Amino acid sequence: MIEIMYLYDTYTRKLKLIDPVKKGHIGIYTCGPTVYRDLHLGNLRSFLLADWIKRVYHYQGAKVTHVKNVTDVGHMRQELLELGEDRVVMAALKAGKTAKEIADHYTRQFLDAESKLNIIPATVFPKATDHVEEMIIHIQTLLDNDLAYELNGNVYFRVNRFPNYGLLSGNRDQTFLMPGLRGEVDSEKEDIRDFSLWRAAEVSRELQWDSPWGKGFPGWHIECSTMSMKYLGSSFDIHTGGVDNIFPHHEAEIAQSESLTQTRLANCWVHGAHLLENGMKMAKSAGNAYTLADLELRGLGTLSFRYLCLTVRYKNRLNFKFSSLCSAQIAYTRLKNMTVFWKNGSVHKGDEFKDALQEWRSRFNLAINDNLNLPDALKIVWEMSKSELPSSLKYKLICEFDSILGLDLDETFFPDSNLLRDSISERDLLRKSTFTEKNDVKKQQLYAKMDSQRSVLFEKGLVVRDQFPNSIVIPRNYEFETAKTWNMVSSSSDVISQIKNKSQVDFTIGFIVQGYDEDAKRCLTSILEYWSTEKVEILIFDNFNKQPVRDWVNSFNQKFLQIKVIRSDHIFGTAEAYNCILNASVGEYVVLLDTSIEFFEKCSSTIKNALNQESVGIVGPFGLLSSDLKHFHTEITNSQDVDAVELYFMAFRRSILNKIGLIRQCFNFYRNLDIDFSFQCRNYGYRTIVDDCIQVKRHKHRIWYDMKEDEREKLSRNNYRYFLKRWGTRNDLLTSTKQK
Ligand SMILES: [Zn+2]
Ligand SMILES: [Zn+2]
């Protein structure tokens, strides 16, 4: 039964049936984690792939030996550390932690993450540091056979001695080959393609070993060659990894191992595609490397991530969004609840469904065997759930299928199944008597009894759903409830625009919360104090903060004001975030604030007076002037016309948006967005003015101060370019020109 799953082999670029090296046995090698950093969801997705492959073989009756190495020789590059690239490790080193302690910490974290994702532990987790001696022996053998050479304490693999180099990646043309290991450059290498087997240690390096070539440490590739050979033999069945492992890592592994053994390293190379976040590869350097902890912090279950990964084929890139994770969470919880329900249903005897059962099984297997088509398999599970099969048979099937899916569906988060069963029958009894009861008074009493039973059960962690013919009582799932109340937006177009609609309140006050909760709270407190007598709505944009704004905003006294929170499912650019507020706003006047602003007196009538002049577009307490469009350096705080009203505080009639439009969304970063928006306004002949009767306190604008200087300069420059591209020739819009 074992040889029925087809898998796509990167090496031959074909779908392949595995012909096991050892009959009835499958050997799998997976490139494991580097234990000097957090594992992000992208790493975990590729470990899930190996887990699913392994589960299929288990299900089909094979024995599996799975090897997953732990890279702990410290491939963290000293110079990067000194640049502070890896702050966590840097901090740990500063705190006097040894490299080993750090590695142990991250190894535990890795094992913990795997268990949270229900990944079956590998048979062995060999550590690189335990195998350095064997690596040295292999390197020596390569040297003895002229397949490698030494240079200043470094040993390189001689790529031109291995004709098959490049077959896996298709990277055959010399000119396209990038240097071997993570940016290593050694001008004395014989061939730019040659990669390190051994590196001489830098002076400050903590982890180093003696070798025939001096003190040093092994290259990353030789690690995997050595450990796969030791635990799986010269040739094994499946090697898995992420697509970014193909080159140079796996290419180099093949070159080393096959040179040493003269046999094919792996029968089949399976590579999982990337996980993207908002269209970008998830990577620590891109700042979008979410971890399981990020999910947990937001009240989402880790297995819903596993479910999410099931919905996309492993060879396809998966665009990760928290909103899709929420949907996954909801679907997953439903499936789990159904399983609980089926489990507690009456046991079906008789075999009239025997053929039907077999049919479901074969459809499920067909999907799995088609290069691990998990999305189809999942679809079949859902179809089955809605089929005519009796509950107990559905339960039987779902448990079988789940041995591959690995969703822990049978794992009830509510342990007391007796209470569950009793509650169901009690509920049904009550309902039946309400159906038959003719006396209205008694009927009402029964209803009341049902209501109170419902709330008693709810307190005990059970949810009642009355449906025909029986009631369902399911465990409460808190994560499910969280996901349902999230109600997040994925783009500004998700917020229905009210701009053309009539105003419902006098003022909309809007601000974005993105970190710096304390600033936001200070700002909100002052709004509540000085605006509470007005007809005001407050719109808060929760730019995907770790702690949702809703968690704390409810504790504010909101007697007179409406506070609405719009939460995004990823971090929005500033313009898009403000546009969400603008779309949702229903005030006659809109006041956009930065959270560095604090009110200390009322200013609503000042704003109204200023904006009741038809000629005025935007008013605020802080403005900018320019003489040539090239510099907007002069900040104005006394009443006069300005070229731009600063973003700290911009007030305008909502109706002008119909004319001037929303903020241009290319302004991901806030800088110069205000100038651009002011020009949009001035372009329609409106004035932008400072009114010094608007008195507010401006605290430190912390985002600016917390950014690295080069970073903020770069972002500012980009934004300035956007501005100039559109308005660079429009000197006529400047106040100074107009006054001449
Ligand atoms: Zn590897
Ligand atoms: Zn300047």
Short mmCIF file of C-alpha atoms in Angstrom, two decimals, residues 135-540:
data_model
loop_
_atom_site.label_atom_id
_atom_site.label_comp_id
_atom_site.label_asym_id
_atom_site.label_seq_id
_atom_site.Cartn_x
_atom_site.Cartn_y
_atom_site.Cartn_z
CA MET A 135 32.19 16.31 9.61
CA ILE A 136 35.95 16.76 9.87
CA ILE A 137 36.45 13.15 8.72
CA HIS A 138 34.21 13.74 5.70
CA ILE A 139 35.99 16.95 4.83
CA GLN A 140 39.33 15.16 5.08
CA THR A 141 38.08 12.43 2.73
CA LEU A 142 37.02 15.06 0.22
CA LEU A 143 40.45 16.69 0.51
CA ASP A 144 42.20 13.34 0.07
CA ASN A 145 40.27 12.78 -3.13
CA ASP A 146 41.10 16.18 -4.48
CA LEU A 147 37.45 17.20 -4.27
CA ALA A 148 38.32 20.02 -1.90
CA TYR A 149 41.18 22.38 -1.13
CA GLU A 150 42.40 24.41 1.78
CA LEU A 151 43.01 28.14 1.77
CA ASN A 152 44.10 30.08 4.88
CA GLY A 153 42.38 27.73 7.26
CA ASN A 154 39.24 27.56 5.11
CA VAL A 155 38.36 24.43 3.20
CA TYR A 156 36.33 24.70 -0.01
CA PHE A 157 34.52 22.14 -2.09
CA ARG A 158 35.87 22.06 -5.64
CA VAL A 159 32.69 22.39 -7.64
CA ASN A 160 34.20 21.72 -11.06
CA ARG A 161 34.98 18.18 -9.90
CA PHE A 162 31.28 17.47 -9.53
CA PRO A 163 29.65 17.53 -12.98
CA ASN A 164 26.11 17.27 -11.64
CA TYR A 165 26.39 20.52 -9.74
CA GLY A 166 23.37 22.65 -10.57
CA LEU A 167 21.08 19.80 -11.61
CA LEU A 168 18.76 20.27 -8.65
CA SER A 169 18.39 24.02 -8.87
CA GLY A 170 18.77 24.32 -12.61
CA ASN A 171 21.50 26.79 -11.79
CA ARG A 172 23.94 25.45 -14.38
CA ASP A 173 25.36 28.52 -15.96
CA GLN A 174 28.48 29.67 -14.14
CA THR A 175 27.67 33.31 -14.55
CA PHE A 176 24.40 32.89 -12.71
CA LEU A 177 25.86 31.04 -9.79
CA MET A 178 26.05 33.08 -6.70
CA PRO A 179 28.84 32.64 -4.17
CA GLY A 180 28.40 29.61 -1.98
CA LEU A 181 27.52 30.42 1.57
CA ARG A 182 25.48 33.40 2.67
CA GLY A 183 27.50 36.15 1.13
CA GLU A 184 30.91 34.64 1.74
CA VAL A 185 33.49 36.09 -0.56
CA ASP A 186 37.02 34.84 -0.76
CA SER A 187 38.83 36.26 -3.72
CA GLU A 188 41.35 33.44 -3.65
CA LYS A 189 38.80 30.73 -4.28
CA GLU A 190 39.56 28.73 -7.43
CA ASP A 191 36.02 29.09 -8.66
CA ILE A 192 33.33 31.47 -7.55
CA ARG A 193 30.97 28.49 -7.15
CA ASP A 194 33.17 26.74 -4.59
CA PHE A 195 31.54 26.67 -1.19
CA SER A 196 32.86 26.31 2.35
CA LEU A 197 33.24 22.99 4.07
CA TRP A 198 35.19 24.51 6.92
CA ARG A 199 35.72 28.09 8.02
CA ALA A 200 38.58 29.47 10.05
CA ALA A 201 37.20 31.00 13.24
CA GLU A 202 37.13 34.76 13.72
CA VAL A 203 39.00 35.88 16.81
CA SER A 204 35.95 36.62 18.93
CA ARG A 205 34.05 33.51 17.96
CA GLU A 206 32.81 31.48 20.87
CA LEU A 207 32.00 28.16 19.18
CA GLN A 208 35.08 26.75 17.48
CA TRP A 209 36.75 23.39 17.11
CA ASP A 210 40.26 22.12 16.48
CA SER A 211 40.80 20.68 13.05
CA PRO A 212 43.71 19.69 10.80
CA TRP A 213 43.30 23.17 9.27
CA GLY A 214 43.36 25.09 12.53
CA LYS A 215 40.59 26.35 14.76
CA GLY A 216 37.33 26.81 12.99
CA PHE A 217 33.81 25.63 12.45
CA PRO A 218 32.00 23.53 9.84
CA GLY A 219 29.99 24.95 6.95
CA TRP A 220 26.24 24.63 7.07
CA HIS A 221 25.95 22.23 4.12
CA ILE A 222 28.36 19.57 5.42
CA GLU A 223 26.22 19.38 8.55
CA CYS A 224 23.28 17.95 6.67
CA SER A 225 25.41 15.61 4.53
CA THR A 226 27.07 14.17 7.60
CA MET A 227 23.95 13.71 9.67
CA SER A 228 21.77 12.31 6.90
CA MET A 229 24.48 9.76 6.08
CA LYS A 230 24.83 8.78 9.71
CA TYR A 231 21.15 8.30 10.46
CA LEU A 232 19.67 7.35 7.10
CA GLY A 233 22.56 5.84 5.15
CA SER A 234 24.14 6.90 1.87
CA SER A 235 20.85 6.91 0.08
CA PHE A 236 17.39 7.54 1.44
CA ASP A 237 13.88 8.23 0.20
CA ILE A 238 12.79 11.80 0.73
CA HIS A 239 14.59 15.04 1.48
CA THR A 240 12.38 17.98 2.38
CA GLY A 241 12.92 21.68 2.86
CA GLY A 242 11.73 25.09 1.79
CA VAL A 243 12.32 26.40 -1.73
CA ASP A 244 14.99 28.73 -0.42
CA ASN A 245 17.01 25.68 0.63
CA ILE A 246 17.34 24.48 -2.97
CA PHE A 247 20.26 26.71 -3.73
CA PRO A 248 22.90 26.73 -2.51
CA HIS A 249 22.17 24.48 0.47
CA HIS A 250 20.71 21.37 -1.13
CA GLU A 251 22.81 21.71 -4.24
CA ALA A 252 25.88 21.67 -2.01
CA GLU A 253 24.57 18.76 0.06
CA ILE A 254 24.19 16.70 -3.10
CA ALA A 255 27.70 17.59 -4.28
CA GLN A 256 29.30 16.63 -0.97
CA SER A 257 27.31 13.49 -0.23
CA GLU A 258 27.30 12.07 -3.72
CA SER A 259 31.03 12.70 -4.09
CA LEU A 260 31.59 10.77 -0.88
CA THR A 261 29.21 7.88 -1.55
CA GLN A 262 28.99 7.65 -5.35
CA THR A 263 25.26 7.14 -5.06
CA ARG A 264 22.12 9.28 -5.29
CA LEU A 265 21.57 11.08 -2.00
CA ALA A 266 17.78 11.20 -2.03
CA ASN A 267 15.15 9.55 -4.20
CA CYS A 268 12.90 12.52 -4.07
CA TRP A 269 13.43 16.19 -3.21
CA VAL A 270 10.29 17.87 -1.95
CA HIS A 271 10.26 21.63 -1.49
CA GLY A 272 7.53 23.73 0.05
CA ALA A 273 6.73 27.21 -1.25
CA HIS A 274 7.06 30.40 0.73
CA LEU A 275 4.67 31.90 3.13
CA LEU A 276 4.01 35.49 2.17
CA GLU A 277 2.74 38.24 4.35
CA ASN A 278 0.89 40.92 2.48
CA GLY A 279 2.62 39.84 -0.72
CA MET A 280 6.12 39.78 0.72
CA LYS A 281 8.21 36.82 1.74
CA MET A 282 8.06 36.32 5.46
CA ALA A 283 11.52 36.99 6.77
CA LYS A 284 13.04 38.44 9.83
CA SER A 285 14.79 41.11 7.81
CA ALA A 286 11.49 42.24 6.31
CA GLY A 287 9.99 42.77 9.75
CA ASN A 288 7.00 40.58 8.96
CA ALA A 289 8.20 37.41 10.58
CA TYR A 290 5.25 36.42 12.73
CA THR A 291 5.73 33.64 15.23
CA LEU A 292 3.30 31.36 17.00
CA ALA A 293 3.53 33.68 19.97
CA ASP A 294 2.08 36.44 17.81
CA LEU A 295 -0.98 34.29 17.17
CA GLU A 296 -1.36 33.37 20.80
CA LEU A 297 -1.03 36.98 21.87
CA ARG A 298 -3.98 37.78 19.68
CA GLY A 299 -6.06 35.01 21.14
CA LEU A 300 -5.81 32.72 18.15
CA GLY A 301 -5.14 29.01 18.37
CA THR A 302 -1.98 27.57 16.90
CA LEU A 303 -3.79 24.68 15.24
CA SER A 304 -5.81 27.12 13.20
CA PHE A 305 -2.51 27.94 11.52
CA ARG A 306 -2.14 24.26 10.73
CA TYR A 307 -5.65 24.33 9.30
CA LEU A 308 -4.82 27.40 7.24
CA CYS A 309 -1.81 25.63 5.74
CA LEU A 310 -4.08 22.74 4.75
CA THR A 311 -6.09 25.07 2.56
CA VAL A 312 -3.24 25.78 0.14
CA ARG A 313 -1.15 23.27 -1.78
CA TYR A 314 2.39 23.02 -0.55
CA LYS A 315 3.85 24.00 -3.91
CA ASN A 316 1.84 27.21 -3.92
CA ARG A 317 2.74 30.28 -2.01
CA LEU A 318 0.45 31.04 0.85
CA ASN A 319 -0.38 34.66 1.50
CA PHE A 320 -0.74 34.93 5.23
CA LYS A 321 -3.33 37.30 6.61
CA PHE A 322 -4.70 37.42 10.09
CA SER A 323 -8.18 37.65 8.62
CA SER A 324 -7.71 34.36 6.78
CA LEU A 325 -6.35 32.88 9.95
CA CYS A 326 -9.55 33.96 11.68
CA SER A 327 -11.62 32.28 9.00
CA ALA A 328 -9.47 29.20 9.40
CA GLN A 329 -10.04 29.35 13.13
CA ILE A 330 -13.78 29.48 12.65
CA ALA A 331 -13.84 26.61 10.16
CA TYR A 332 -11.50 24.57 12.30
CA THR A 333 -13.60 25.08 15.39
CA ARG A 334 -16.74 24.04 13.53
CA LEU A 335 -15.07 20.84 12.43
CA LYS A 336 -13.91 20.17 15.93
CA ASN A 337 -17.33 20.84 17.39
CA MET A 338 -18.92 18.51 14.88
CA THR A 339 -16.47 15.82 15.87
CA VAL A 340 -17.47 16.20 19.50
CA PHE A 341 -21.10 16.03 18.46
CA TRP A 342 -20.61 12.90 16.34
CA LYS A 343 -18.64 11.27 19.08
CA ASN A 344 -21.52 11.70 21.46
CA GLY A 345 -24.15 10.56 18.98
CA SER A 346 -25.77 7.15 19.22
CA VAL A 347 -23.71 4.25 17.95
CA HIS A 348 -24.76 2.92 14.58
CA LYS A 349 -24.94 -0.84 14.14
CA GLY A 350 -25.36 -2.62 10.85
CA ASP A 351 -23.32 -2.37 7.69
CA GLU A 352 -25.60 -0.75 5.12
CA PHE A 353 -23.09 2.13 4.91
CA LYS A 354 -20.10 -0.07 4.24
CA ASP A 355 -19.78 0.94 0.59
CA ALA A 356 -20.34 4.58 1.37
CA LEU A 357 -17.55 4.50 3.95
CA GLN A 358 -15.20 2.92 1.45
CA GLU A 359 -16.14 5.53 -1.12
CA TRP A 360 -15.26 8.40 1.22
CA ARG A 361 -11.98 6.75 2.09
CA SER A 362 -10.95 6.26 -1.49
CA ARG A 363 -11.84 9.81 -2.45
CA PHE A 364 -9.82 11.12 0.45
CA ASN A 365 -6.84 8.93 -0.44
CA LEU A 366 -7.03 9.90 -4.07
CA ALA A 367 -6.59 13.54 -3.11
CA ILE A 368 -3.73 12.80 -0.74
CA ASN A 369 -1.91 10.62 -3.23
CA ASP A 370 -2.11 13.32 -5.85
CA ASN A 371 1.04 15.08 -4.70
CA LEU A 372 -0.44 15.67 -1.27
CA ASN A 373 -3.50 17.60 -2.37
CA LEU A 374 -4.57 18.60 1.10
CA PRO A 375 -7.02 21.33 0.07
CA ASP A 376 -9.02 18.72 -1.85
CA ALA A 377 -8.79 16.29 1.02
CA LEU A 378 -10.19 18.96 3.30
CA LYS A 379 -13.03 19.64 0.89
CA ILE A 380 -13.91 15.96 0.98
CA VAL A 381 -13.95 16.07 4.76
CA TRP A 382 -16.46 18.91 4.65
CA GLU A 383 -18.64 17.09 2.12
CA MET A 384 -18.55 14.02 4.28
CA SER A 385 -19.61 16.08 7.29
CA LYS A 386 -22.77 17.09 5.46
CA SER A 387 -23.52 13.63 4.13
CA GLU A 388 -26.22 11.18 5.20
CA LEU A 389 -23.82 9.01 7.17
CA PRO A 390 -24.85 8.33 10.77
CA SER A 391 -22.89 10.32 13.35
CA SER A 392 -20.89 7.45 14.71
CA LEU A 393 -19.62 6.56 11.23
CA LYS A 394 -18.72 10.15 10.52
CA TYR A 395 -16.81 10.09 13.74
CA LYS A 396 -15.00 6.94 12.68
CA LEU A 397 -14.01 8.47 9.35
CA ILE A 398 -12.97 11.83 10.69
CA CYS A 399 -10.64 10.15 13.15
CA GLU A 400 -9.03 8.16 10.35
CA PHE A 401 -8.62 11.23 8.18
CA ASP A 402 -7.34 13.27 11.06
CA SER A 403 -4.46 10.89 11.52
CA ILE A 404 -3.18 12.59 8.36
CA LEU A 405 -4.57 16.08 8.79
CA GLY A 406 -3.25 16.21 12.34
CA LEU A 407 -5.83 18.68 13.60
CA ASP A 408 -6.43 16.99 16.92
CA LEU A 409 -10.12 16.94 16.13
CA ASP A 410 -10.90 14.24 18.64
CA GLU A 411 -9.06 16.10 21.36
CA THR A 412 -11.92 17.64 23.29
CA PHE A 413 -11.12 20.83 25.05
CA PHE A 414 -14.06 20.00 27.25
CA PRO A 415 -13.18 16.88 29.19
CA ASP A 416 -16.47 16.01 30.87
CA SER A 417 -18.29 14.07 28.18
CA ASN A 418 -20.85 12.74 30.67
CA LEU A 419 -22.06 16.23 31.38
CA LEU A 420 -22.15 16.78 27.64
CA ARG A 421 -24.29 13.72 27.02
CA ASP A 422 -26.61 14.39 29.95
CA SER A 423 -27.08 17.97 28.88
CA ILE A 424 -28.09 16.94 25.39
CA SER A 425 -30.74 14.50 26.54
CA GLU A 426 -32.01 16.90 29.18
CA ARG A 427 -32.25 19.61 26.56
CA ASP A 428 -34.10 17.41 24.13
CA LEU A 429 -36.55 16.35 26.80
CA LEU A 430 -37.30 19.95 27.66
CA ARG A 431 -37.80 20.92 24.07
CA LYS A 432 -40.09 18.02 23.32
CA SER A 433 -42.31 18.99 26.20
CA THR A 434 -42.53 22.55 24.88
CA PHE A 435 -43.69 21.16 21.53
CA THR A 436 -46.49 19.17 23.11
CA GLU A 437 -47.48 21.48 25.92
CA LYS A 438 -50.88 23.06 25.22
CA ASN A 439 -51.15 25.24 28.30
CA ASP A 440 -49.67 28.65 27.53
CA VAL A 441 -48.60 29.43 31.06
CA LYS A 442 -46.84 26.10 31.42
CA LYS A 443 -45.29 26.57 28.02
CA GLN A 444 -43.83 29.90 29.12
CA GLN A 445 -42.44 28.24 32.23
CA LEU A 446 -40.75 25.61 30.10
CA TYR A 447 -39.21 28.28 27.93
CA ALA A 448 -37.90 30.05 30.99
CA LYS A 449 -36.46 26.78 32.21
CA MET A 450 -34.75 26.27 28.86
CA ASP A 451 -33.26 29.74 29.05
CA SER A 452 -31.90 29.19 32.49
CA GLN A 453 -30.50 25.80 31.48
CA ARG A 454 -28.77 27.52 28.60
CA SER A 455 -27.09 30.04 30.84
CA VAL A 456 -26.13 27.46 33.45
CA LEU A 457 -24.48 25.37 30.74
CA PHE A 458 -22.79 28.43 29.29
CA GLU A 459 -21.22 29.12 32.65
CA LYS A 460 -19.99 25.54 32.69
CA GLY A 461 -18.36 26.07 29.32
CA LEU A 462 -21.05 24.64 27.04
CA VAL A 463 -22.99 26.26 24.24
CA VAL A 464 -26.47 25.07 23.30
CA ARG A 465 -27.73 25.14 19.75
CA ASP A 466 -31.29 24.04 19.27
CA GLN A 467 -31.87 22.54 15.90
CA PHE A 468 -34.04 19.93 14.32
CA PRO A 469 -34.46 17.18 15.38
CA ASN A 470 -32.02 17.32 18.29
CA SER A 471 -30.23 19.99 20.22
CA ILE A 472 -26.52 20.34 19.91
CA VAL A 473 -24.49 21.06 22.98
CA ILE A 474 -20.92 21.92 22.22
CA PRO A 475 -18.01 23.12 24.27
CA ARG A 476 -17.44 26.82 24.28
CA ASN A 477 -14.42 27.74 22.33
CA TYR A 478 -12.91 30.98 23.45
CA GLU A 479 -10.61 31.28 20.49
CA PHE A 480 -13.60 30.90 18.21
CA GLU A 481 -15.37 33.68 20.02
CA THR A 482 -12.30 35.88 19.72
CA ALA A 483 -12.04 35.23 16.02
CA LYS A 484 -15.68 36.07 15.49
CA THR A 485 -15.52 39.37 17.28
CA TRP A 486 -12.38 40.42 15.53
CA ASN A 487 -14.12 41.71 12.49
CA MET A 488 -11.03 43.20 10.93
CA VAL A 489 -10.41 45.02 7.70
CA SER A 490 -7.86 43.98 5.10
CA SER A 491 -7.84 47.21 3.12
CA SER A 492 -9.44 50.64 3.24
CA SER A 493 -12.02 49.49 0.72
CA ASP A 494 -13.34 47.10 3.37
CA VAL A 495 -14.64 50.15 5.22
CA ILE A 496 -17.87 51.23 3.56
CA SER A 497 -17.58 54.85 2.56
CA GLN A 498 -20.05 57.22 4.21
CA ILE A 499 -18.56 60.23 2.49
CA LYS A 500 -21.53 60.86 0.23
CA ASN A 501 -23.98 60.32 3.08
CA LYS A 502 -25.52 62.95 5.31
CA SER A 503 -23.69 63.86 8.50
CA GLN A 504 -24.98 62.29 11.68
CA VAL A 505 -22.85 64.12 14.24
CA ASP A 506 -21.03 67.43 14.34
CA PHE A 507 -17.52 66.10 14.67
CA THR A 508 -15.57 63.01 13.79
CA ILE A 509 -12.31 62.85 15.69
CA GLY A 510 -10.00 60.21 14.35
CA PHE A 511 -6.57 58.92 15.20
CA ILE A 512 -4.39 55.91 14.54
CA VAL A 513 -3.03 53.71 17.28
CA GLN A 514 0.15 51.96 16.29
CA GLY A 515 2.10 51.12 19.40
CA TYR A 516 2.50 53.80 22.07
CA ASP A 517 -0.75 52.91 23.80
CA GLU A 518 0.02 55.38 26.57
CA ASP A 519 0.06 58.26 24.10
CA ALA A 520 -3.22 57.11 22.62
CA LYS A 521 -4.79 56.86 26.07
CA ARG A 522 -3.60 60.34 26.98
CA CYS A 523 -5.01 61.71 23.76
CA LEU A 524 -8.32 59.91 24.24
CA THR A 525 -8.62 61.01 27.85
CA SER A 526 -8.27 64.63 26.81
CA ILE A 527 -10.84 64.24 24.05
CA LEU A 528 -13.30 62.77 26.52
CA GLU A 529 -12.67 65.67 28.84
CA TYR A 530 -12.96 68.57 26.39
CA TRP A 531 -15.35 67.28 23.77
CA SER A 532 -17.95 65.51 25.85
CA THR A 533 -20.55 68.24 25.46
CA GLU A 534 -20.40 68.09 21.67
CA LYS A 535 -22.05 65.70 19.29
CA VAL A 536 -18.92 63.75 18.50
CA GLU A 537 -17.91 60.34 17.28
CA ILE A 538 -14.42 59.09 17.94
CA LEU A 539 -12.91 56.77 15.34
CA ILE A 540 -9.84 54.89 16.39
#
